[in-house]
mmCIF file of C-alpha atoms in Angstrom:
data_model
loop_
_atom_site.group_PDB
_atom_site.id
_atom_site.type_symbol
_atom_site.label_atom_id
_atom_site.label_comp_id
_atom_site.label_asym_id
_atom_site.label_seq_id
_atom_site.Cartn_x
_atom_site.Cartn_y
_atom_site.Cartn_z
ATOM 1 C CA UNK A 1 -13.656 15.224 6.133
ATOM 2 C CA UNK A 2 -12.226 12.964 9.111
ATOM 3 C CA UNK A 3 -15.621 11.224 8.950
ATOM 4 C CA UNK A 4 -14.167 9.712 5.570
ATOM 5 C CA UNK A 5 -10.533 9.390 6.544
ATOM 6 C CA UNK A 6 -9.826 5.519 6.065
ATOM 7 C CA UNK A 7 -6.407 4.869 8.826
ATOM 8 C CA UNK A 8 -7.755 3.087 11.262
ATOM 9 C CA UNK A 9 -9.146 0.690 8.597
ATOM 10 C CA UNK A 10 -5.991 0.655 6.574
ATOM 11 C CA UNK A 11 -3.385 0.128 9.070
ATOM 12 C CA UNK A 12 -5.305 -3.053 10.346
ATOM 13 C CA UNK A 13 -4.027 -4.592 7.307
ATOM 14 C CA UNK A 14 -0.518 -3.280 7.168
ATOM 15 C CA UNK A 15 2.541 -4.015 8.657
ATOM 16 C CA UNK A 16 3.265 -0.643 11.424
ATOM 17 C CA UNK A 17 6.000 0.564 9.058
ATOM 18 C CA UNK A 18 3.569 1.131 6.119
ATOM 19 C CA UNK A 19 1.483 3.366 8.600
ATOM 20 C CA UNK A 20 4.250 5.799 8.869
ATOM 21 C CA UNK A 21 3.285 7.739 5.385
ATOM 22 C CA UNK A 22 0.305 7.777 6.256
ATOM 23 C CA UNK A 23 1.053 9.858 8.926
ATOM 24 C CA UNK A 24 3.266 12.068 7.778
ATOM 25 C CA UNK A 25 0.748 12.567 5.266
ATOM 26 C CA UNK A 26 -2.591 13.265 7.426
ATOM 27 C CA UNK A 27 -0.223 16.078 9.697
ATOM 28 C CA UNK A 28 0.993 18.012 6.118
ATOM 29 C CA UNK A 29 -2.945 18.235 6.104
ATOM 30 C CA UNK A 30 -3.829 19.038 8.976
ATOM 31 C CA UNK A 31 -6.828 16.613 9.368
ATOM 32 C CA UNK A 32 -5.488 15.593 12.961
ATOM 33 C CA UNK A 33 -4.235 17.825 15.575
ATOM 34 C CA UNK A 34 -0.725 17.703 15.641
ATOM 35 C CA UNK A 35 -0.323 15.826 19.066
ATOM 36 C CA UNK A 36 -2.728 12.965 18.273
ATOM 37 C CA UNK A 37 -0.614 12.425 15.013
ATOM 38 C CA UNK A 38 2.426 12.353 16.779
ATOM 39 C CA UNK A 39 0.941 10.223 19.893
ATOM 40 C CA UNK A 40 -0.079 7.629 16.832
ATOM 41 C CA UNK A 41 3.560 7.641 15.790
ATOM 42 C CA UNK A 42 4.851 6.813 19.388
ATOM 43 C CA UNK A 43 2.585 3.673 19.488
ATOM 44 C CA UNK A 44 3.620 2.490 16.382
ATOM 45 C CA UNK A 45 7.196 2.540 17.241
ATOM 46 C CA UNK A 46 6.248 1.008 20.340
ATOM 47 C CA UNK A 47 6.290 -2.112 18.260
ATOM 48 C CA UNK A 48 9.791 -1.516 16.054
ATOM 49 C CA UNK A 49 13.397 -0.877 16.693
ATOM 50 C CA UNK A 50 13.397 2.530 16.161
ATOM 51 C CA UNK A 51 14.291 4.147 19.793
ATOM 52 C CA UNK A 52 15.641 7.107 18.672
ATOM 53 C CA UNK A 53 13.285 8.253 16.148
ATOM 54 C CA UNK A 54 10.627 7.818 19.154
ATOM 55 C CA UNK A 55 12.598 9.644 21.539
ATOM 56 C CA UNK A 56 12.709 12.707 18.864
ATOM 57 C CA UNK A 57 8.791 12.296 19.176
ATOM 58 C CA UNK A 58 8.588 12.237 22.304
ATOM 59 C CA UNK A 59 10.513 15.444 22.812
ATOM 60 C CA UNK A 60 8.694 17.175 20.139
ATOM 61 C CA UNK A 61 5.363 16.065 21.857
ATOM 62 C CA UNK A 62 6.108 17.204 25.621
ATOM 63 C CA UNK A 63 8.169 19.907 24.534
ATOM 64 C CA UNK A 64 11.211 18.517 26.529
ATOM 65 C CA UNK A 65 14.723 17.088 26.098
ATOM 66 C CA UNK A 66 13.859 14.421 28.583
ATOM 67 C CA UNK A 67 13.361 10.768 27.707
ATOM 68 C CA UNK A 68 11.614 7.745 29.828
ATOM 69 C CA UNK A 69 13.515 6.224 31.224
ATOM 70 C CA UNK A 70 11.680 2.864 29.600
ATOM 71 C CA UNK A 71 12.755 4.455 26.009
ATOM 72 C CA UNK A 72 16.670 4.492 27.135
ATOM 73 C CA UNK A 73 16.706 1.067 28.458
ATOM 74 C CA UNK A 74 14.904 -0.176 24.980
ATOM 75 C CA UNK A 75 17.526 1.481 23.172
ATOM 76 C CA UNK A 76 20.351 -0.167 25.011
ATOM 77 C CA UNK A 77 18.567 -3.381 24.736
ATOM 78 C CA UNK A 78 18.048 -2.687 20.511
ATOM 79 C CA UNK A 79 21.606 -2.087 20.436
ATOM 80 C CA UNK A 80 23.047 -4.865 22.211
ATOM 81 C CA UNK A 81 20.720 -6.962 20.193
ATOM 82 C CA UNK A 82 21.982 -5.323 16.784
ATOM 83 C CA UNK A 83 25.348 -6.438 17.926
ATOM 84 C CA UNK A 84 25.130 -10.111 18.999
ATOM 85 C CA UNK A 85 23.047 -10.359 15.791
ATOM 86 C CA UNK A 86 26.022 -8.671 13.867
ATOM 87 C CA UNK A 87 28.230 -11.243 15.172
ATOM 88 C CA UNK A 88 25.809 -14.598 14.143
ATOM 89 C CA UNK A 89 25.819 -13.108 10.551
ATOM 90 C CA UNK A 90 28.968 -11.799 10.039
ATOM 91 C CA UNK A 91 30.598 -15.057 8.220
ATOM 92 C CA UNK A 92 27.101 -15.055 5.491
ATOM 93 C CA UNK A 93 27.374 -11.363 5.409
ATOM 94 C CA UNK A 94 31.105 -11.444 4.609
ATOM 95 C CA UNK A 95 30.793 -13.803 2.001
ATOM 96 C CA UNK A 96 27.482 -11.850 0.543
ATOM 97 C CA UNK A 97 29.597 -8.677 0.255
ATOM 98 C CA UNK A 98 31.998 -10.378 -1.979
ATOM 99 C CA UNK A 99 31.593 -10.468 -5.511
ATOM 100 C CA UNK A 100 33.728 -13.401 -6.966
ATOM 101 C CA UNK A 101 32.213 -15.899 -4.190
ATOM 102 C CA UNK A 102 29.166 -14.764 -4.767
ATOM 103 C CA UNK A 103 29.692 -15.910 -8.212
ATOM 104 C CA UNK A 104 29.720 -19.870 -7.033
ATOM 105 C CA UNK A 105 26.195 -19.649 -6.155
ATOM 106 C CA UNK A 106 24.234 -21.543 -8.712
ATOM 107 C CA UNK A 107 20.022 -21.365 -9.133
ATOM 108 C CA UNK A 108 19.855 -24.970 -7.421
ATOM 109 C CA UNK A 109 19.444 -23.809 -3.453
ATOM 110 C CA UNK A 110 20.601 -27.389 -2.280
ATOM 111 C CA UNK A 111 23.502 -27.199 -4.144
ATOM 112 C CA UNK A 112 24.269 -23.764 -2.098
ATOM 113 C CA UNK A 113 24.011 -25.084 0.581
ATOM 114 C CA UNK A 114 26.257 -27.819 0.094
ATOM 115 C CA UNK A 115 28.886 -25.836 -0.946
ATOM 116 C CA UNK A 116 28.251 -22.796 1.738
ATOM 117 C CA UNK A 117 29.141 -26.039 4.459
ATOM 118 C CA UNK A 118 31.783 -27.613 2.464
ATOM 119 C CA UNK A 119 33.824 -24.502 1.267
ATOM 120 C CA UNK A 120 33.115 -21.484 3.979
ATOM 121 C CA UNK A 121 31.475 -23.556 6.920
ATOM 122 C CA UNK A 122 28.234 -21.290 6.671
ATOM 123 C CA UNK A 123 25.295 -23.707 7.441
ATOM 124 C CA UNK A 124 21.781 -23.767 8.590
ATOM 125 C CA UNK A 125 22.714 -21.658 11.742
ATOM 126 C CA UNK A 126 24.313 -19.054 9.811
ATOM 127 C CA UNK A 127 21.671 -18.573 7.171
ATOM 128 C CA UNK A 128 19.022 -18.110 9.888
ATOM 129 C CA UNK A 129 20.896 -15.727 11.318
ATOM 130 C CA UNK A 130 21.143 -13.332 8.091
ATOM 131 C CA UNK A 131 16.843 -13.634 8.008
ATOM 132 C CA UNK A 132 17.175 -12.579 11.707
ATOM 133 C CA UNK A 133 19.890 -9.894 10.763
ATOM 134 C CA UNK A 134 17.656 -8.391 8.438
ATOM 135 C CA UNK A 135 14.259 -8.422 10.212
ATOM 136 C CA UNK A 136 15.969 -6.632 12.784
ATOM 137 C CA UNK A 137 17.354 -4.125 10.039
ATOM 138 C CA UNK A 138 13.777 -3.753 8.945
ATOM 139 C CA UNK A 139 12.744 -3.046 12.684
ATOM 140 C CA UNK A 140 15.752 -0.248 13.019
ATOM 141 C CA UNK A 141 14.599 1.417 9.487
ATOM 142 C CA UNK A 142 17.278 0.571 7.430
ATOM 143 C CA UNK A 143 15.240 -0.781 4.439
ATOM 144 C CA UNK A 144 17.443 -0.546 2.057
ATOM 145 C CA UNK A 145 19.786 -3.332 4.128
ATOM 146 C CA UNK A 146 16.909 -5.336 5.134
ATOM 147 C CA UNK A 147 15.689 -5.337 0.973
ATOM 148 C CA UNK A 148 19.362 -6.827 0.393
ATOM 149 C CA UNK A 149 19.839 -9.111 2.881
ATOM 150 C CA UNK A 150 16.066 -10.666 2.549
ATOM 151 C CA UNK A 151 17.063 -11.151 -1.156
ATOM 152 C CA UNK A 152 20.077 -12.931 -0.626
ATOM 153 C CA UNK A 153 17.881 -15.100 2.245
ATOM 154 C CA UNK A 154 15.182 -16.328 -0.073
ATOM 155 C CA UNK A 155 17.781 -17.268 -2.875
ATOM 156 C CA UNK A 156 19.100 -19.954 -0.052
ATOM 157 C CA UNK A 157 16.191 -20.507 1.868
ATOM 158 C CA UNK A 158 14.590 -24.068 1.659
ATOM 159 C CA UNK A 159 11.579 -23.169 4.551
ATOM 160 C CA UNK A 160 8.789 -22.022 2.400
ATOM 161 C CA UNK A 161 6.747 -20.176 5.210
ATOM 162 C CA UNK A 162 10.332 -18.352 6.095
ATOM 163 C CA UNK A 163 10.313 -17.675 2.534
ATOM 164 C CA UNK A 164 6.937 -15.780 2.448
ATOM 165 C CA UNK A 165 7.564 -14.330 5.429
ATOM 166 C CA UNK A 166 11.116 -12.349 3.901
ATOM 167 C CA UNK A 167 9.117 -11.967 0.574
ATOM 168 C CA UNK A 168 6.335 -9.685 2.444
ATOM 169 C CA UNK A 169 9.406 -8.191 3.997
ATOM 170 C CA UNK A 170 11.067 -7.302 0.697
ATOM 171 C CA UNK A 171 7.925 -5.544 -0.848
ATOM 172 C CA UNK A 172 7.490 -3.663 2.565
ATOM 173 C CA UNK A 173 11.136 -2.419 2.158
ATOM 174 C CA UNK A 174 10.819 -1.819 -1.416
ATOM 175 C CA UNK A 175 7.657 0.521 -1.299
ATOM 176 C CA UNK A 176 9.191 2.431 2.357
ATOM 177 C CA UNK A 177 12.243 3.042 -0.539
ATOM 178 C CA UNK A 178 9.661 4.236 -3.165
ATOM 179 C CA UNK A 179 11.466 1.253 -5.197
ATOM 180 C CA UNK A 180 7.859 1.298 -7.536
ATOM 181 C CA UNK A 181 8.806 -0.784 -10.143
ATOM 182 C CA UNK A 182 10.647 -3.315 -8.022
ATOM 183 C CA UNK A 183 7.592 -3.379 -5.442
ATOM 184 C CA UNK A 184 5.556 -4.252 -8.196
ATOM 185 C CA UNK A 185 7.762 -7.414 -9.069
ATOM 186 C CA UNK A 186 7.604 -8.302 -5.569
ATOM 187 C CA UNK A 187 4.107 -7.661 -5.478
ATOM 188 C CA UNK A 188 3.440 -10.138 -8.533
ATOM 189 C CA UNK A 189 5.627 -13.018 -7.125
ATOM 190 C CA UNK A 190 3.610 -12.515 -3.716
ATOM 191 C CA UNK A 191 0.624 -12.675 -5.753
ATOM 192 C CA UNK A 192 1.675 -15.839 -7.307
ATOM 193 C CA UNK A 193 2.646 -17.403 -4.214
ATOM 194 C CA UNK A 194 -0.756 -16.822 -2.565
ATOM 195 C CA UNK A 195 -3.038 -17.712 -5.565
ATOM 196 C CA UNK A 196 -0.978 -21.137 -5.533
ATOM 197 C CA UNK A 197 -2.792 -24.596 -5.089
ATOM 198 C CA UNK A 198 -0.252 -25.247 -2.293
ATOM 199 C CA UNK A 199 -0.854 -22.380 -0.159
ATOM 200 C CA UNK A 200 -1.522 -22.966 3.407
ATOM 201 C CA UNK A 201 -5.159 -22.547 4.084
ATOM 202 C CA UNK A 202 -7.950 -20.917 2.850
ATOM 203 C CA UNK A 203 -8.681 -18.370 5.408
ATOM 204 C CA UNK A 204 -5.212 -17.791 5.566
ATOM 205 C CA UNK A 205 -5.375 -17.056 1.553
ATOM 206 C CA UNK A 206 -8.113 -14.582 1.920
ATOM 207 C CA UNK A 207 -5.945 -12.814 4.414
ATOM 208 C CA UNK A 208 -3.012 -13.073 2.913
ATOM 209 C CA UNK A 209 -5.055 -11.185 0.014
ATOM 210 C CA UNK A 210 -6.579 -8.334 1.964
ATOM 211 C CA UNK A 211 -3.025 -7.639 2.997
ATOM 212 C CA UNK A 212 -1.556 -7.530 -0.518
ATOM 213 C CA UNK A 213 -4.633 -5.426 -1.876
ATOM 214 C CA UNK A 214 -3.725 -3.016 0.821
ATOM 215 C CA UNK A 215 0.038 -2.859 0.719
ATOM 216 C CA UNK A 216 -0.700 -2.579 -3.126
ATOM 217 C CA UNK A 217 -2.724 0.957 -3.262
ATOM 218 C CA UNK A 218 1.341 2.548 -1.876
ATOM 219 C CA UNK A 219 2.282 0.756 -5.525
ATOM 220 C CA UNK A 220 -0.712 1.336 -8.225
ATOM 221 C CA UNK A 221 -0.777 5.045 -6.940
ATOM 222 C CA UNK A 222 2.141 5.931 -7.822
ATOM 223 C CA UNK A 223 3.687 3.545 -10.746
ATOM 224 C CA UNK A 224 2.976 4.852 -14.258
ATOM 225 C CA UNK A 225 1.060 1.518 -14.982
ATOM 226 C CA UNK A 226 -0.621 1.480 -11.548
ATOM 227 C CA UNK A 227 -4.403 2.231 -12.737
ATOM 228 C CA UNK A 228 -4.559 -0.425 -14.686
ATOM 229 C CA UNK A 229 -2.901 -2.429 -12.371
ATOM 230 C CA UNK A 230 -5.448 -1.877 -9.108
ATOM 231 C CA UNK A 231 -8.318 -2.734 -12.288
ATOM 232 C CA UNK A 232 -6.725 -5.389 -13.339
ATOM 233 C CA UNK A 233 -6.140 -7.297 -9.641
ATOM 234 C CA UNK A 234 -9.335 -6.072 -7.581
ATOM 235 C CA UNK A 235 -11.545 -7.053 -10.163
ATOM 236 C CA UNK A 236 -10.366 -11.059 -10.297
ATOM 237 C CA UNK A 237 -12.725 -13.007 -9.029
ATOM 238 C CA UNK A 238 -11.524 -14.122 -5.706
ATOM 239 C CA UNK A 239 -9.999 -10.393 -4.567
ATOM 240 C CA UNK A 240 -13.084 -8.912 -5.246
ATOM 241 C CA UNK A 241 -14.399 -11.236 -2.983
ATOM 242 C CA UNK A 242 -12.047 -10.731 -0.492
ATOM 243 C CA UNK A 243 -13.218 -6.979 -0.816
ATOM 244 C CA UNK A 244 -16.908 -7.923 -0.497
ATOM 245 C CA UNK A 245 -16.176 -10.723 2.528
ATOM 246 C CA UNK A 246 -13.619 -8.400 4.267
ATOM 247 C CA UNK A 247 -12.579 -5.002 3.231
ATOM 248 C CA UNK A 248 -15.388 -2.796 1.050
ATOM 249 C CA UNK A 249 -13.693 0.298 1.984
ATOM 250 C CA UNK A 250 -11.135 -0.724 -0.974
ATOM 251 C CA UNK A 251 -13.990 0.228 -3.933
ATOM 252 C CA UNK A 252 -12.857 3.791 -3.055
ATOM 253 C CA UNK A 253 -9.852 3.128 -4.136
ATOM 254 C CA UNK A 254 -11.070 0.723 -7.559
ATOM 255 C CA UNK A 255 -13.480 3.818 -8.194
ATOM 256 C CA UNK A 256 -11.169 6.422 -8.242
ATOM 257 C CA UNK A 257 -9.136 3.828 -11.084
ATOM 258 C CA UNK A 258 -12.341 3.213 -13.003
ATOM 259 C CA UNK A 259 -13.125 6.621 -13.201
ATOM 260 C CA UNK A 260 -10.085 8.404 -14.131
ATOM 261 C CA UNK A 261 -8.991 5.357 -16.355
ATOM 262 C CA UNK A 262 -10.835 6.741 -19.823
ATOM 263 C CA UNK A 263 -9.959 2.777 -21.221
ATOM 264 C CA UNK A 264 -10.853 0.813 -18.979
ATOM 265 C CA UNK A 265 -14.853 2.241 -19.272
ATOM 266 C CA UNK A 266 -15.805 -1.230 -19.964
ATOM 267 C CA UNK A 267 -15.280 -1.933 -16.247
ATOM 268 C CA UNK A 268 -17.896 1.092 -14.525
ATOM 269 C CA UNK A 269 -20.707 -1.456 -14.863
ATOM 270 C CA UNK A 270 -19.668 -4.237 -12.814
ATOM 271 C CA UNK A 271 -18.376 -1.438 -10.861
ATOM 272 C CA UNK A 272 -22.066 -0.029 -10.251
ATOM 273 C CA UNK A 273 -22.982 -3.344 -9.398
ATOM 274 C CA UNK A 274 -20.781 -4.337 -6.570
ATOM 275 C CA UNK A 275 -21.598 -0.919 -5.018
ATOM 276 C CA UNK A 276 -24.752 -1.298 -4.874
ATOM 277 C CA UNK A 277 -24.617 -4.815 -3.292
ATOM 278 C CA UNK A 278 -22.490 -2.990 -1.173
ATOM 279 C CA UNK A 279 -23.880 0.155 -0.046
ATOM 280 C CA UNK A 280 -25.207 -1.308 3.357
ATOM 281 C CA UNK A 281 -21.562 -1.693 4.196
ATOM 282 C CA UNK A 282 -19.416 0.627 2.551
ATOM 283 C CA UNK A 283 -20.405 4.224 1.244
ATOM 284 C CA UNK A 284 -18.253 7.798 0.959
ATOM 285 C CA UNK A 285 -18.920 10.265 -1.855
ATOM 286 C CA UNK A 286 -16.927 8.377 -4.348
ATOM 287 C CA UNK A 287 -19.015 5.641 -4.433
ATOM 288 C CA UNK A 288 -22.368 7.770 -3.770
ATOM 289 C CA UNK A 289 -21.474 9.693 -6.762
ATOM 290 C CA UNK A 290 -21.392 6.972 -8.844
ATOM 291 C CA UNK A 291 -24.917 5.551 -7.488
ATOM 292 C CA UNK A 292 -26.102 9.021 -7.589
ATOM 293 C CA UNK A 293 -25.752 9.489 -11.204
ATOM 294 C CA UNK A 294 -25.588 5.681 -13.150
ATOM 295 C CA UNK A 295 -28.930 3.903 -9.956
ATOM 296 C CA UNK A 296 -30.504 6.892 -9.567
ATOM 297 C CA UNK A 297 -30.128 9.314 -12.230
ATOM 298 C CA UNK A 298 -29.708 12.277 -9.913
ATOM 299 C CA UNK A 299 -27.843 14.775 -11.627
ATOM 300 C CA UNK A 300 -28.262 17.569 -8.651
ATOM 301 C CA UNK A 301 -27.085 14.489 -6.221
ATOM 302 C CA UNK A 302 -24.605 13.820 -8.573
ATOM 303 C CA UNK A 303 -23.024 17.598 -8.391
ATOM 304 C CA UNK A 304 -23.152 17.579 -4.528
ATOM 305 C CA UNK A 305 -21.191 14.560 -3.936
ATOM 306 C CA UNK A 306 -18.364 15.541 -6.337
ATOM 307 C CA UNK A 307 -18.221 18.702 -4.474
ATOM 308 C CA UNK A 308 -17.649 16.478 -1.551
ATOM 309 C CA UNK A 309 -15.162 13.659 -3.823
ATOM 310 C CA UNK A 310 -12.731 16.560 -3.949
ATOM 311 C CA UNK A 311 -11.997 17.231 -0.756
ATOM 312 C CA UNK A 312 -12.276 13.018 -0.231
ATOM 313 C CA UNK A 313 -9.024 12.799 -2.492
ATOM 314 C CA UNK A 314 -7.410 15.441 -1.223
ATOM 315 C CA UNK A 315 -7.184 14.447 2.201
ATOM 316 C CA UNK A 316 -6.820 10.742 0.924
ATOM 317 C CA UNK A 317 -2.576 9.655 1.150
ATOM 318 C CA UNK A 318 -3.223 7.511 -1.705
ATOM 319 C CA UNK A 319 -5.596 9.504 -4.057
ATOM 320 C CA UNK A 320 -4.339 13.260 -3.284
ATOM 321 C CA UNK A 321 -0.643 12.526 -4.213
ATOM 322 C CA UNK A 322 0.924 15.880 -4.239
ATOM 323 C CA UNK A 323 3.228 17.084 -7.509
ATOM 324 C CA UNK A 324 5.530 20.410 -6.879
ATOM 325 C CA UNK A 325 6.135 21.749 -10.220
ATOM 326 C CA UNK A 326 7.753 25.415 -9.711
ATOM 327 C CA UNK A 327 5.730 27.740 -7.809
ATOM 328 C CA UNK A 328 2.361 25.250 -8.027
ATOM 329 C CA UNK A 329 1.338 22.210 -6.761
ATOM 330 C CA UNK A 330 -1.320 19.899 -8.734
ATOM 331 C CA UNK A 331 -3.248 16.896 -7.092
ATOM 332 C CA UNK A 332 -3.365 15.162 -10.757
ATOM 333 C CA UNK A 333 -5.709 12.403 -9.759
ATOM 334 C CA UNK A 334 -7.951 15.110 -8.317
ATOM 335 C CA UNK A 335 -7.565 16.448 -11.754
ATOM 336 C CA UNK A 336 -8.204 13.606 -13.642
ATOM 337 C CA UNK A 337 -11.066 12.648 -11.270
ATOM 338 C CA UNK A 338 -13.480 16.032 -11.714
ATOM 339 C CA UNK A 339 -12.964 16.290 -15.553
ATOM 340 C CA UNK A 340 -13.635 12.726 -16.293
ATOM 341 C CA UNK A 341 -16.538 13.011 -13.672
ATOM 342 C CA UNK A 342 -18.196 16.133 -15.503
ATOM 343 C CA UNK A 343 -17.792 13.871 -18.804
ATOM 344 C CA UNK A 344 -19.533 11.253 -17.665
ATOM 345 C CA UNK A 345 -22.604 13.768 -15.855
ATOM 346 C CA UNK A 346 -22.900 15.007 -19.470
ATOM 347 C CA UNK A 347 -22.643 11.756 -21.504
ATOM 348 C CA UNK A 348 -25.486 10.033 -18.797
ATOM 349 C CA UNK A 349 -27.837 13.419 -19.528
ATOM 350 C CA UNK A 350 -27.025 13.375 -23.081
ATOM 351 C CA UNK A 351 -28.261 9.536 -22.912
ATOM 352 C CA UNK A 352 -31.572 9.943 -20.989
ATOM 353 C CA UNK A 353 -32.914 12.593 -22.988
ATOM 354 C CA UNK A 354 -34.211 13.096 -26.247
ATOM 355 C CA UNK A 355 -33.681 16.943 -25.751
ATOM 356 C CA UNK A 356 -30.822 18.577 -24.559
ATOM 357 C CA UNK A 357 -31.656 21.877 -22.103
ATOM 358 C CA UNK A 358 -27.885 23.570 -22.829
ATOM 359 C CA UNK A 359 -29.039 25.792 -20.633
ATOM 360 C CA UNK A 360 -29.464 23.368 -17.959
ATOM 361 C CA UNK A 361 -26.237 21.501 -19.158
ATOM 362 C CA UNK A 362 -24.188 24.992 -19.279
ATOM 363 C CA UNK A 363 -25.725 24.833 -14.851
ATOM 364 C CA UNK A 364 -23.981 21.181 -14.581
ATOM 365 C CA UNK A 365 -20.673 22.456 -15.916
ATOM 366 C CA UNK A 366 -20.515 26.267 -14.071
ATOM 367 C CA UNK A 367 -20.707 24.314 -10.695
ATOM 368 C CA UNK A 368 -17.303 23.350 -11.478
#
């Protein structure tokens, strides 16, 4: 099933904190060997603040309680950075942290500002200190300080591309927290912002939207809306072109929705359609199901590949979300997936012919 596993595709559109799930997830099953997982993690912390976590790894994976000596001098240099930054932002912080004066601020940014400089002598300086403050508090792990602090940034930020910038960094935060409905806010103002007339450019729109269809699968997986939600916003017009253009590996994840989404039926047949104009580029059971039994009728084809769909989801991190309940654990979209699957085998049979073979049926059903 490795053959189908989607990483190295997925973490080319997400920032290296995002990957980290995905990790964890792909070692509880076992698809990797347990030393390239945790190599992968080193080399992704290469790239943030967080020294210590990659020491731990790094002990675990040599089985030693020594460190490089390249990992100690990055974790002085973290820490001395932590602190001068500290120090820029404490005056902004300080007056963040307090309730009444955080009551002056008013919905007019200029005004703010004004007042910040008049009143507390917290200008420009200061306020680009508090975005640095909180990157950095991303980079160390602490999301839940970064989320706050990048709030408090955008609500007196006048730099629009600083603005985006702590936006993407807000929704990263919020879905590393598991903040779901949140995320999804963040994820619709993002939206917004990117759909705008005044965005940048348009090559930097269509990448802007590959990276919010793939930081959105961590939300519409796991929000009670989110099926409808990954139907609603890969199927407009100029995502599912990004999808076509730039990332067809992403109808897995709209053909899971359509399928186990028993209202939105109305949507399988432009479904059918894009996978088909996409099958020179993009295939895995999920889709070859589909083809299998709506193209080519192929109802023993059909059967094979949802054999095969199963074990697709459940070594998927988005699709094989895990639910402990007691002493048993369910996969529910796995659930959802083969019953409404087996439906739709029937219904197409039922369709094509003028007489039913139950015993031939009742063979369709026993495979499962």
């Amino acid at each position: 099933m490795a053959q189908y596993d989607l990483t190295v595709r997925m973490a080319a559109q997400m920032d290296c904190h995002l990957v980290f799930p995905i990790l964890e997830f792909l070692q509880e099953r076992q698809l990797y060997a347990d030393e390239q997982i945790l190599q992968g993690k080193i080399c992704l912390l290469s790239g943030t603040n967080m020294v210590d976590y990659a020491m731990d790894i790094h002990k675990s994976l040599h089985g030693t309680e020594d460190v490089p000596a390249d990992m100690v001098a990055r974790r002085s240099e973290v820490v001395a950075r932590l602190r001068s930054l500290d120090e820029a932002a404490a005056p902004i912080v300080a007056f963040l942290s307090n309730q009444q004066l955080v009551q002056e601020l008013r919905p007019d940014k200029q005004y703010n500002i004004h007042m910040l400089q008049e009143r507390y002598q917290i200008g420009p300086d200061q306020i680009e200190a508090l975005y640095q403050y909180a990157k950095f508090q991303f980079e160390c792990g602490n999301y839940s300080g970064a989320a706050d602090f990048l709030y408090q940034y955008r609500a007196l930020c006048t730099n629009s591309e600083r603005s985006l910038s702590a936006l993407w960094g807000k929704l990263a935060a919020e879905i590393l927290m598991q903040n779901w409905d949140v995320a999804q806010e963040e994820l619709n103002r993002l939206k917004e912002i990117i759909d705008s007339k005044n965005f940048s450019s348009p090559i930097n729109q269509l990448h802007s939207r590959i990276w919010l269809m793939h930081w959105s699968l961590f939300i519409f997986f796991n929000h009670e809306n989110g099926k409808n939600g990954i139907i609603d916003l890969f199927f407009q017009d100029r995502y599912l072109n990004a999808i076509q253009t730039n990332a067809p590996h992403l109808l897995r994840y709209l053909a899971a929705a359509v399928v186990v989404n028993k209202r939105r039926r109305n949507m399988l047949k432009e479904l059918i359609k894009v996978i088909q104009q996409e099958q020179q580029t993009y295939k895995d059971p999920i889709t070859e199901f589909l083809e299998c039994l709506y193209v080519n009728y192929d109802f023993d084809g059909a059967q094979q590949k949802l054999i095969e769909c199963e074990q697709v989801i459940l070594n998927d991190p988005f699709l094989g979300k895990r639910i402990e309940e007691g002493n048993f654990v369910t996969v529910p979209l796995r659930d959802e997936f083969l019953e409404n699957s087996r439906l739709f085998i029937f219904e197409t049979y039922c369709h094509i012919h003028r007489c039913i073979d139950i015993g031939l049926v009742s063979s369709f059903m026993s495979h499962f």
